[in-house]
Tab-separated table of C-alpha atoms and ligand atoms in Angstrom:
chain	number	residue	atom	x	y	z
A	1	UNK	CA	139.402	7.068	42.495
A	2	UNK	CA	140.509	4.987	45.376
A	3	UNK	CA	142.345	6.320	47.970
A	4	UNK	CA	145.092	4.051	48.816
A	5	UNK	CA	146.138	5.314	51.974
A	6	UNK	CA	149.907	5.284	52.993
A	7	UNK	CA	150.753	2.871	55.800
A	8	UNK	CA	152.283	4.226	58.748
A	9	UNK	CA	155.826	2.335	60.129
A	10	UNK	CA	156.243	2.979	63.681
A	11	UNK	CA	160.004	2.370	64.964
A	12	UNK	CA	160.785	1.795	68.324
A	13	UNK	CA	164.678	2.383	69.643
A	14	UNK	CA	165.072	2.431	73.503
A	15	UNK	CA	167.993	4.098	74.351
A	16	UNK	CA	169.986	4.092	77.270
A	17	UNK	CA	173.015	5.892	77.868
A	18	UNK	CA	173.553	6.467	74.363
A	19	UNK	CA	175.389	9.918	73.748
A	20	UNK	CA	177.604	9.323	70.877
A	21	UNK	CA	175.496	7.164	68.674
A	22	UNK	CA	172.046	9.045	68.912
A	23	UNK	CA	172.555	11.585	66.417
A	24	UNK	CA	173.612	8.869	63.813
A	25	UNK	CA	171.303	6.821	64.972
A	26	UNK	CA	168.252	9.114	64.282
A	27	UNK	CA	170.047	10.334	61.148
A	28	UNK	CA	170.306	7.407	59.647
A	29	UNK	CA	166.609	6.370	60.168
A	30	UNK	CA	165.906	10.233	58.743
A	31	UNK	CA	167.508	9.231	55.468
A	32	UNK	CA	166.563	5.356	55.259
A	33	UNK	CA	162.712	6.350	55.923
A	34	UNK	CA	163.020	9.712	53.503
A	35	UNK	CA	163.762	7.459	50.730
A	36	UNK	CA	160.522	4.961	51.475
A	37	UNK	CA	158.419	8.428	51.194
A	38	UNK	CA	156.554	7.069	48.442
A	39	UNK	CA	155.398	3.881	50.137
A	40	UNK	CA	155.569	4.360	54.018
A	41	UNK	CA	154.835	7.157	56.290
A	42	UNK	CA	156.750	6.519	59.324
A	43	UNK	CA	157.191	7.536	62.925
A	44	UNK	CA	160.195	7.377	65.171
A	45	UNK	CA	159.758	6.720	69.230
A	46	UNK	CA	162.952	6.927	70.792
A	47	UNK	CA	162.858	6.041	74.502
A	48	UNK	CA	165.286	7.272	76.929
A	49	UNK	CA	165.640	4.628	79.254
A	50	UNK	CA	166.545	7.004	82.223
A	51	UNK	CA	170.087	7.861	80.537
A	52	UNK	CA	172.072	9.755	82.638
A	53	UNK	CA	174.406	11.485	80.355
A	54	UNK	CA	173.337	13.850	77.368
A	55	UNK	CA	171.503	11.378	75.531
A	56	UNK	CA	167.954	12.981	76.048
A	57	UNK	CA	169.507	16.311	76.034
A	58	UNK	CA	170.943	15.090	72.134
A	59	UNK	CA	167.160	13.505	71.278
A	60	UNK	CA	165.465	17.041	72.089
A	61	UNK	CA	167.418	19.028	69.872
A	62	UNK	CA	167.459	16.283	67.177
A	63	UNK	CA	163.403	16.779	67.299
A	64	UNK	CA	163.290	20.474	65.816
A	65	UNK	CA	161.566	20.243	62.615
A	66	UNK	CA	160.303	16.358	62.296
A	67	UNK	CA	157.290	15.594	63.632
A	68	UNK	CA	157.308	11.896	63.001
A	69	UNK	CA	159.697	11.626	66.145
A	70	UNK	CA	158.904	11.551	69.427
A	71	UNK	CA	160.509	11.160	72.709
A	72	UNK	CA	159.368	9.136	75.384
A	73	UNK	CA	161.219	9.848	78.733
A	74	UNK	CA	161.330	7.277	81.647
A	75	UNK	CA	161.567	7.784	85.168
A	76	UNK	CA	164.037	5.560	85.742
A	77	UNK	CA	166.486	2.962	84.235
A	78	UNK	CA	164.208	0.144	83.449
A	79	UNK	CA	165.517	-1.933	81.382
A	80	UNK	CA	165.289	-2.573	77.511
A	81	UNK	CA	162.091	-4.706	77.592
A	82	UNK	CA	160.144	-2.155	79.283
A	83	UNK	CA	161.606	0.734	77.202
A	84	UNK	CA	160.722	-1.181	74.323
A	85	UNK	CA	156.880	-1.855	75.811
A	86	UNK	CA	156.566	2.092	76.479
A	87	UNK	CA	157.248	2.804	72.605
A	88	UNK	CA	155.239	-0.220	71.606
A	89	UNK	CA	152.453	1.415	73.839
A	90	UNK	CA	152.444	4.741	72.443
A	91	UNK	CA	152.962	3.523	68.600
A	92	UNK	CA	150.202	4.285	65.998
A	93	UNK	CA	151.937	1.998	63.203
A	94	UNK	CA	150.207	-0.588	61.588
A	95	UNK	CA	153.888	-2.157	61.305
A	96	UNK	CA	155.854	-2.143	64.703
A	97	UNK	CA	160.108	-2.233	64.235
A	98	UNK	CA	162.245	-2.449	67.396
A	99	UNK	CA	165.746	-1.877	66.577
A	100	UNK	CA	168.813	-1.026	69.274
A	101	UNK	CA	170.186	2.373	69.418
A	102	UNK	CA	173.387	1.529	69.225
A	103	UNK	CA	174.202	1.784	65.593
A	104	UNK	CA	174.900	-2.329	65.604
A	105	UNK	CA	170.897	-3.165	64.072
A	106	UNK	CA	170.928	-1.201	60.190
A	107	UNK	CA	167.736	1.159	59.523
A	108	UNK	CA	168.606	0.136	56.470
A	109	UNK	CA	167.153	-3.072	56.470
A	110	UNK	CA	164.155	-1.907	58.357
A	111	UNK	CA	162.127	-1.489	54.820
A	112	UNK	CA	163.110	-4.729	53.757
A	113	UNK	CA	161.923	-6.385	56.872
A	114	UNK	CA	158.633	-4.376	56.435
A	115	UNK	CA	158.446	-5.551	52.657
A	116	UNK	CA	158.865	-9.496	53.764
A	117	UNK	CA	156.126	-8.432	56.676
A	118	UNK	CA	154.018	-7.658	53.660
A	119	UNK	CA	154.164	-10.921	51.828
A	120	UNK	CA	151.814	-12.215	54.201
A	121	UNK	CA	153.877	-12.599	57.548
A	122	UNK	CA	152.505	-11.107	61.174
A	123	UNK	CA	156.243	-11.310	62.993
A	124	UNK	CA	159.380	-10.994	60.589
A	125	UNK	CA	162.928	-11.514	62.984
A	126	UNK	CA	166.308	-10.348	62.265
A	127	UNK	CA	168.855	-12.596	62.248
A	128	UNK	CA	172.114	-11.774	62.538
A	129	UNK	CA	173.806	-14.011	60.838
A	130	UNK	CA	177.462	-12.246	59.978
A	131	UNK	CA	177.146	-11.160	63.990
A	132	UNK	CA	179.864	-8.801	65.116
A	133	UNK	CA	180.146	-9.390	68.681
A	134	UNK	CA	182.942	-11.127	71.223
A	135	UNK	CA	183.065	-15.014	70.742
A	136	UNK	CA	182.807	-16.631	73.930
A	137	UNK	CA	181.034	-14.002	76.303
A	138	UNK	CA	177.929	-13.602	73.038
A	139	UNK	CA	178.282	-15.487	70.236
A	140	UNK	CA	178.672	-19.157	72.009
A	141	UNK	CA	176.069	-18.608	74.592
A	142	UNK	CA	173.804	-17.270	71.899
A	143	UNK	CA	174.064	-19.837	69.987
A	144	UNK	CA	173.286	-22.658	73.191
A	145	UNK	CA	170.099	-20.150	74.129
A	146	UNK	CA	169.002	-19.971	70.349
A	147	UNK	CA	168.632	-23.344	69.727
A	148	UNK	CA	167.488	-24.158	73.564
A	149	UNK	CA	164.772	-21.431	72.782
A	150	UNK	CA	164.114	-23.098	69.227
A	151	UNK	CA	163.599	-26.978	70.854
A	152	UNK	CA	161.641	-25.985	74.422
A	153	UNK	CA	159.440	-23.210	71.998
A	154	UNK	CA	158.768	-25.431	69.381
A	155	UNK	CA	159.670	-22.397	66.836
A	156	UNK	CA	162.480	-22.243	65.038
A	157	UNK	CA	164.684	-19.274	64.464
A	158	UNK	CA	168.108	-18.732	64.409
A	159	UNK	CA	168.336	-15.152	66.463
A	160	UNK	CA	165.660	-14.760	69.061
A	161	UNK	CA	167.705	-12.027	70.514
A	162	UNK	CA	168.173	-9.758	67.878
A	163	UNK	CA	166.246	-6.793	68.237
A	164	UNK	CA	165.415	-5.653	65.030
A	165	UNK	CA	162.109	-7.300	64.482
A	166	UNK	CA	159.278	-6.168	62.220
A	167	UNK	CA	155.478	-7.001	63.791
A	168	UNK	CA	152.088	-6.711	62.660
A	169	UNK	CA	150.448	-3.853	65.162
A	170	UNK	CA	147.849	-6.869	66.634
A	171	UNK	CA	150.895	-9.095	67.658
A	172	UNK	CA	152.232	-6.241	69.732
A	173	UNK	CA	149.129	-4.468	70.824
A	174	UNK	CA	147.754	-8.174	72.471
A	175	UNK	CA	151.133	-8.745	74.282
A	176	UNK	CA	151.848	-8.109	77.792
A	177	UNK	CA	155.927	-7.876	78.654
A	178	UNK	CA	157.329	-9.115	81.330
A	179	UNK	CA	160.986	-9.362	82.473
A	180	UNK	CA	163.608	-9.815	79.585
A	181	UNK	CA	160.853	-11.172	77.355
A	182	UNK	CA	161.339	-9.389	74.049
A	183	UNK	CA	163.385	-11.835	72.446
A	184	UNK	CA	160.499	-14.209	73.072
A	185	UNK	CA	157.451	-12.343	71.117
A	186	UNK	CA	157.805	-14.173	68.057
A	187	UNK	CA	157.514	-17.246	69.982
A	188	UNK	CA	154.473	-16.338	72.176
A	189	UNK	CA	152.928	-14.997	68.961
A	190	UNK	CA	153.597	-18.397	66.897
A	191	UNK	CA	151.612	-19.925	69.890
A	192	UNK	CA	148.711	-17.884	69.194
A	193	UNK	CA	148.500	-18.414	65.378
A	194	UNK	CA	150.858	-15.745	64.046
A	195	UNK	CA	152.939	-16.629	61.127
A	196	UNK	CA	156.260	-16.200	62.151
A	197	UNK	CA	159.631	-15.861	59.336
A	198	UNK	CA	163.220	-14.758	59.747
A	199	UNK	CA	165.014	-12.858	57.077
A	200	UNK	CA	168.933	-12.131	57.405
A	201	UNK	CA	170.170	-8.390	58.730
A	202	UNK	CA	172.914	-6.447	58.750
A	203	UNK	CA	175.211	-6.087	61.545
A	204	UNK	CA	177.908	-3.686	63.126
A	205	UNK	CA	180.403	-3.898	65.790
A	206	UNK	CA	179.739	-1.986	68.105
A	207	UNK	CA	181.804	1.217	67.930
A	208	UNK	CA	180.761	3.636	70.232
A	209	UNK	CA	179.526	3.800	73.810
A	210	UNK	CA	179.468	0.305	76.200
A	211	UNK	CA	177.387	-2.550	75.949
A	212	UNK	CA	175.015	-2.806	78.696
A	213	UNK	CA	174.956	-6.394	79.394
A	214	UNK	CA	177.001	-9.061	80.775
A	215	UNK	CA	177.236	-12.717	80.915
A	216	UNK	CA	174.177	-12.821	83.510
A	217	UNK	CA	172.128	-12.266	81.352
A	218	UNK	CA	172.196	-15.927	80.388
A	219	UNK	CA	170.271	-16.814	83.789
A	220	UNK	CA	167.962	-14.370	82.932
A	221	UNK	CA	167.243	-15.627	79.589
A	222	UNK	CA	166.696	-19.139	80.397
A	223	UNK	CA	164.346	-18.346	83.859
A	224	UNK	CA	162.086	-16.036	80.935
A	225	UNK	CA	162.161	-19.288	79.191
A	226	UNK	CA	160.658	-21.145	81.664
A	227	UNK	CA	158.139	-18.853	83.095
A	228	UNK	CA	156.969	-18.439	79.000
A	229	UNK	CA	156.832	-21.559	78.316
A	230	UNK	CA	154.976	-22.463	81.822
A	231	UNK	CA	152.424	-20.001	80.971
A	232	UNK	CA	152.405	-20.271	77.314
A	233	UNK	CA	151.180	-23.761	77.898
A	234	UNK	CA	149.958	-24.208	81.363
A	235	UNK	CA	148.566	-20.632	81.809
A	236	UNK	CA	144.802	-22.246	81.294
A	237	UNK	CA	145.326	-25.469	82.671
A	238	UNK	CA	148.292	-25.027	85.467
A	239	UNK	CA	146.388	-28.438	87.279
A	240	UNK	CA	147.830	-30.511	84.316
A	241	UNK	CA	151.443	-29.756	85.581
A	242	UNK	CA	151.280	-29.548	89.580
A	243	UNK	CA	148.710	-32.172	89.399
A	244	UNK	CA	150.780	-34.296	87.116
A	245	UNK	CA	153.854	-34.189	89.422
A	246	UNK	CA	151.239	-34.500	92.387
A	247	UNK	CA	149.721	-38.043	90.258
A	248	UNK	CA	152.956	-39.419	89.758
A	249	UNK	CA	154.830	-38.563	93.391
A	250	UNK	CA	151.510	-40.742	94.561
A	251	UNK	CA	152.651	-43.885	92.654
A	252	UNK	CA	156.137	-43.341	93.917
A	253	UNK	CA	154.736	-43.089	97.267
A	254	UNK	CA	152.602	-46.062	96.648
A	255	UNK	CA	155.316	-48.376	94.807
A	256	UNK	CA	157.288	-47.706	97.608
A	257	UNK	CA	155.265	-48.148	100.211
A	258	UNK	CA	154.105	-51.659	97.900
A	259	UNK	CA	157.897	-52.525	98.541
A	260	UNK	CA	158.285	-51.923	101.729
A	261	UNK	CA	154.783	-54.504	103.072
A	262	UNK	CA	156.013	-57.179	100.629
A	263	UNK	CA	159.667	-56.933	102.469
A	264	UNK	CA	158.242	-56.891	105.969
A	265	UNK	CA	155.910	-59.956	105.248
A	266	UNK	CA	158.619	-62.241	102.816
A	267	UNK	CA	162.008	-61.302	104.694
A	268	UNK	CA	160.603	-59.785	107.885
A	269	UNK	CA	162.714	-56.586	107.565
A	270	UNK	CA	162.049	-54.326	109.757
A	271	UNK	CA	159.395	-51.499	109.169
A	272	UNK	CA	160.822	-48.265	110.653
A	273	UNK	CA	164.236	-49.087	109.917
A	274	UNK	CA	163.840	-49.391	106.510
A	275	UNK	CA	164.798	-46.331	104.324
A	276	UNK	CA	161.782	-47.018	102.080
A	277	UNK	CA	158.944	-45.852	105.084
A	278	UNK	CA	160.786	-42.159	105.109
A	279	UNK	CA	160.655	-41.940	100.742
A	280	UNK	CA	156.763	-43.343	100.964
A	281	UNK	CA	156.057	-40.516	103.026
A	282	UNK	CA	157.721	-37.958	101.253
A	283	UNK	CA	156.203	-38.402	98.436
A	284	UNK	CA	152.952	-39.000	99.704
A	285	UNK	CA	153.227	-35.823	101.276
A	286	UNK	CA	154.507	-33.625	98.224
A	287	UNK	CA	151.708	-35.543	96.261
A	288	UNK	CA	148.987	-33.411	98.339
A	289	UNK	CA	150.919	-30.678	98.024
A	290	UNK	CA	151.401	-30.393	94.427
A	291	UNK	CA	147.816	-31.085	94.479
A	292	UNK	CA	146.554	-28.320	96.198
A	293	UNK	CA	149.319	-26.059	94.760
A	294	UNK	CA	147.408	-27.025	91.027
A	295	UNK	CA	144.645	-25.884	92.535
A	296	UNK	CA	145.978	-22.510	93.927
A	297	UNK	CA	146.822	-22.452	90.458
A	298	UNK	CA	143.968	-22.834	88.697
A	299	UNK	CA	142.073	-20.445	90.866
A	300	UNK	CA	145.712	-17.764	90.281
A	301	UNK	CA	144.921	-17.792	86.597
A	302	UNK	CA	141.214	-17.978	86.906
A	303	UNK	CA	141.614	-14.192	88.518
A	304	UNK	CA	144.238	-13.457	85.625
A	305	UNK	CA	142.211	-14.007	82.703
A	306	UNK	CA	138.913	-12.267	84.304
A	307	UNK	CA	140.453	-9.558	85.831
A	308	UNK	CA	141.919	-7.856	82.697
A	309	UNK	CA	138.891	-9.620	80.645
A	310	UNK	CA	141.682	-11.734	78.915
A	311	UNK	CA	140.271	-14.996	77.157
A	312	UNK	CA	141.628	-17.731	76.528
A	313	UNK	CA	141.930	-17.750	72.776
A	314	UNK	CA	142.985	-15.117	70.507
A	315	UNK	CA	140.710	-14.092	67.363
A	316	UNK	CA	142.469	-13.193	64.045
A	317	UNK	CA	139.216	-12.076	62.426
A	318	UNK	CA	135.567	-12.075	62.120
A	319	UNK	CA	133.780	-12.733	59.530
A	320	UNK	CA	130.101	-10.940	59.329
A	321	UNK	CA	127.434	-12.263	57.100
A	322	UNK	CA	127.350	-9.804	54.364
A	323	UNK	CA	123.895	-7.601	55.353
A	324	UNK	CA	120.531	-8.675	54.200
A	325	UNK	CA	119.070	-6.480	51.031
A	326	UNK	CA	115.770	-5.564	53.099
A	327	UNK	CA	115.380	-5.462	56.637
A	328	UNK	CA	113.490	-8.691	58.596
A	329	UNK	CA	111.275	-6.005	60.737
B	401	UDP	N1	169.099	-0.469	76.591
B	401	UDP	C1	168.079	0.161	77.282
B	401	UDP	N2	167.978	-0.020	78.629
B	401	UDP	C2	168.852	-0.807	79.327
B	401	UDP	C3	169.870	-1.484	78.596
B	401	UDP	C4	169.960	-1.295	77.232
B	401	UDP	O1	167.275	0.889	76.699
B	401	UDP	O2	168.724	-0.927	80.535
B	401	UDP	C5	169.207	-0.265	75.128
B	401	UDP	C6	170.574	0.214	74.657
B	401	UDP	O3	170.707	1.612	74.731
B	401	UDP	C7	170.620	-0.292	73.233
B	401	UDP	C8	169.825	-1.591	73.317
B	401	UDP	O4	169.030	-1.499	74.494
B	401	UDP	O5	169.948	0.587	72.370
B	401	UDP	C9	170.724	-2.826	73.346
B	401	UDP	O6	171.679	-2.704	74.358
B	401	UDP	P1	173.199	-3.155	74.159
B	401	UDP	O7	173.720	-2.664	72.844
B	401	UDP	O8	173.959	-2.738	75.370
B	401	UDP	O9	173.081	-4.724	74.129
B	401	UDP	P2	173.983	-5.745	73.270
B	401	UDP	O10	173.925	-5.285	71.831
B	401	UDP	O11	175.362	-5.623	73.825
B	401	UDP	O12	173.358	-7.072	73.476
B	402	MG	MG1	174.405	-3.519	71.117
């Protein structure tokens, strides 16, 4: 008889601050995941992001009598990103699902996201598409940042920053997070060969407790983007960009320079009074310097990939030759 073995769901909710919507919260995913007994077993990592009112206190007692949850305490207030890496760290799922602990994300759709993940995907995203937040401080600059994200990224979703996500354990487990970079993981794993869908979610105002962002986090958003995309495509080859800019501020510097001898020996005009000597210069001079800083570079991420034994491709499987019958020796 073959064994098929349950798989195991691990859901991630970092929580900060949280007091009135935790015991929902974990009640909810309680009933959602009872229900999916038959084809999931499941685990729940909440992680208090260094609340300072009951929330942790409200977690603990929530524990008594299921083992699937567990509680992962932070020092400190870190941040949602790095709450969400601590759960991704300690989860034993072969499907990872973030979701915010506010109630707004639905555990309800969490098994649906898990059953499109299991038509063949390695990221499924939420999208919010019915979203039930303020117009112009989220819903406006969401919308610029999604489809900035979608054109710089090259992949195209419509919700990068909802949270309820459901991943393949191998997209999480090879990811490194930095910053405010959640929203960007199905990006970063699109670049190295993950196939990447979006599937419409619920969502809820959100009626208890305060939201824990402003509009800075715009700034944030877009200086992720950059640094992302920078390494995303640079990170092996960073000479190709400071040694591009340091190529073509050399032909400015030379044009101009060009200019400025065929001025002085048609119309006589004066060398050092002439505006042109100064912008030769300059970019002669940033030329070397965006040379050497390529190089800097190149020796930076040289030490990045070798120090943590990182390569620069990423290997979805391996393929054996079956064994031979008898052995050669
Ligand atoms: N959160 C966190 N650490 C923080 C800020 C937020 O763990 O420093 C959690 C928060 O408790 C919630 C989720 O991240 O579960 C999303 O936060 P919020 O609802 O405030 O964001 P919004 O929905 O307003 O974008
Ligand atoms: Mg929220």
């Amino acid at each position: 008889m073959v064994n098929m073995k349950k798989r195991l769901i691990s859901i991630v909710i970092p929580v900060y601050n949280e007091e009135e919507n935790i015991h929902d919260l974990v009640e909810r995913v309680f009933s959602v995941m009872a229900e999916q007994h038959a084809h999931y077993d499941y685990e729940l990592i909440l992680v208090d992001d260094g609340s300072t009112d009951n929330t942790l206190k409200i977690a603990v007692s929530l524990q008594v009598g299921h083992p699937c949850m567990k509680i992962i305490e932070l020092r400190r207030n870190f941040g949602q990103t790095p709450a969400m890496a601590a759960g991704f760290d300690r989860a034993r799922g072969d499907v990872i699902v973030p979701l915010d602990g506010d109630l707004q994300n639905d555990p309800f759709d969490i098994p649906r996201l898990v059953a499109k993940l299991d038509e063949g995907y390695d990221v499924v995203s939420g999208w919010r598409r019915d979203r039930k937040d303020k117009l112009i401080s989220r819903k406006i600059p969401s919308w610029i940042a999604n489809s900035v994200i979608s054109v710089i990224t090259g992949v195209r979703l419509h919700d990068y920053g909802c949270s309820l996500k459901a991943y393949h354990k191998d997209v999480v487990n090879t990811m490194n997070l930095y910053g405010d970079m959640h929203r960007f993981i199905p990006a970063v794993a699109s670049w190295s060969g993950a196939k990447v869908t979006e599937m419409e979610v619920n969502h809820h105002p959100r009626l208890k407790g305060k939201t824990k962002y402003g509009i800075n986090r715009t700034y944030r958003v877009i200086l992720d983007l950059i640094t992302i995309k920078f390494l995303g495509t640079f990170s092996t080859r960073p000479i190709h960009v400071f040694g591009g800019i340091g190529l073509l501020s050399m032909l400015f510097g030379f044009i101009s320079a060009v200019v400025m001898g065929v001025m002085k020996i048609m119309y006589g005009t004066s060398m050092n009074r002439n505006p042109l000597l100064v912008i030769s210069a300059m970019f002669m001079m940033m030329s070397v310097q965006f040379l050497l800083m390529g190089l800097l570079a190149e020796m930076l991420c040289r030490t990045y990939h070798e120090s943590q034994s990182k390569t620069t491709y990423v290997i979805r499987n391996i393929y054996d030759s079956p064994s031979p019958k008898k052995s050669d020796n």
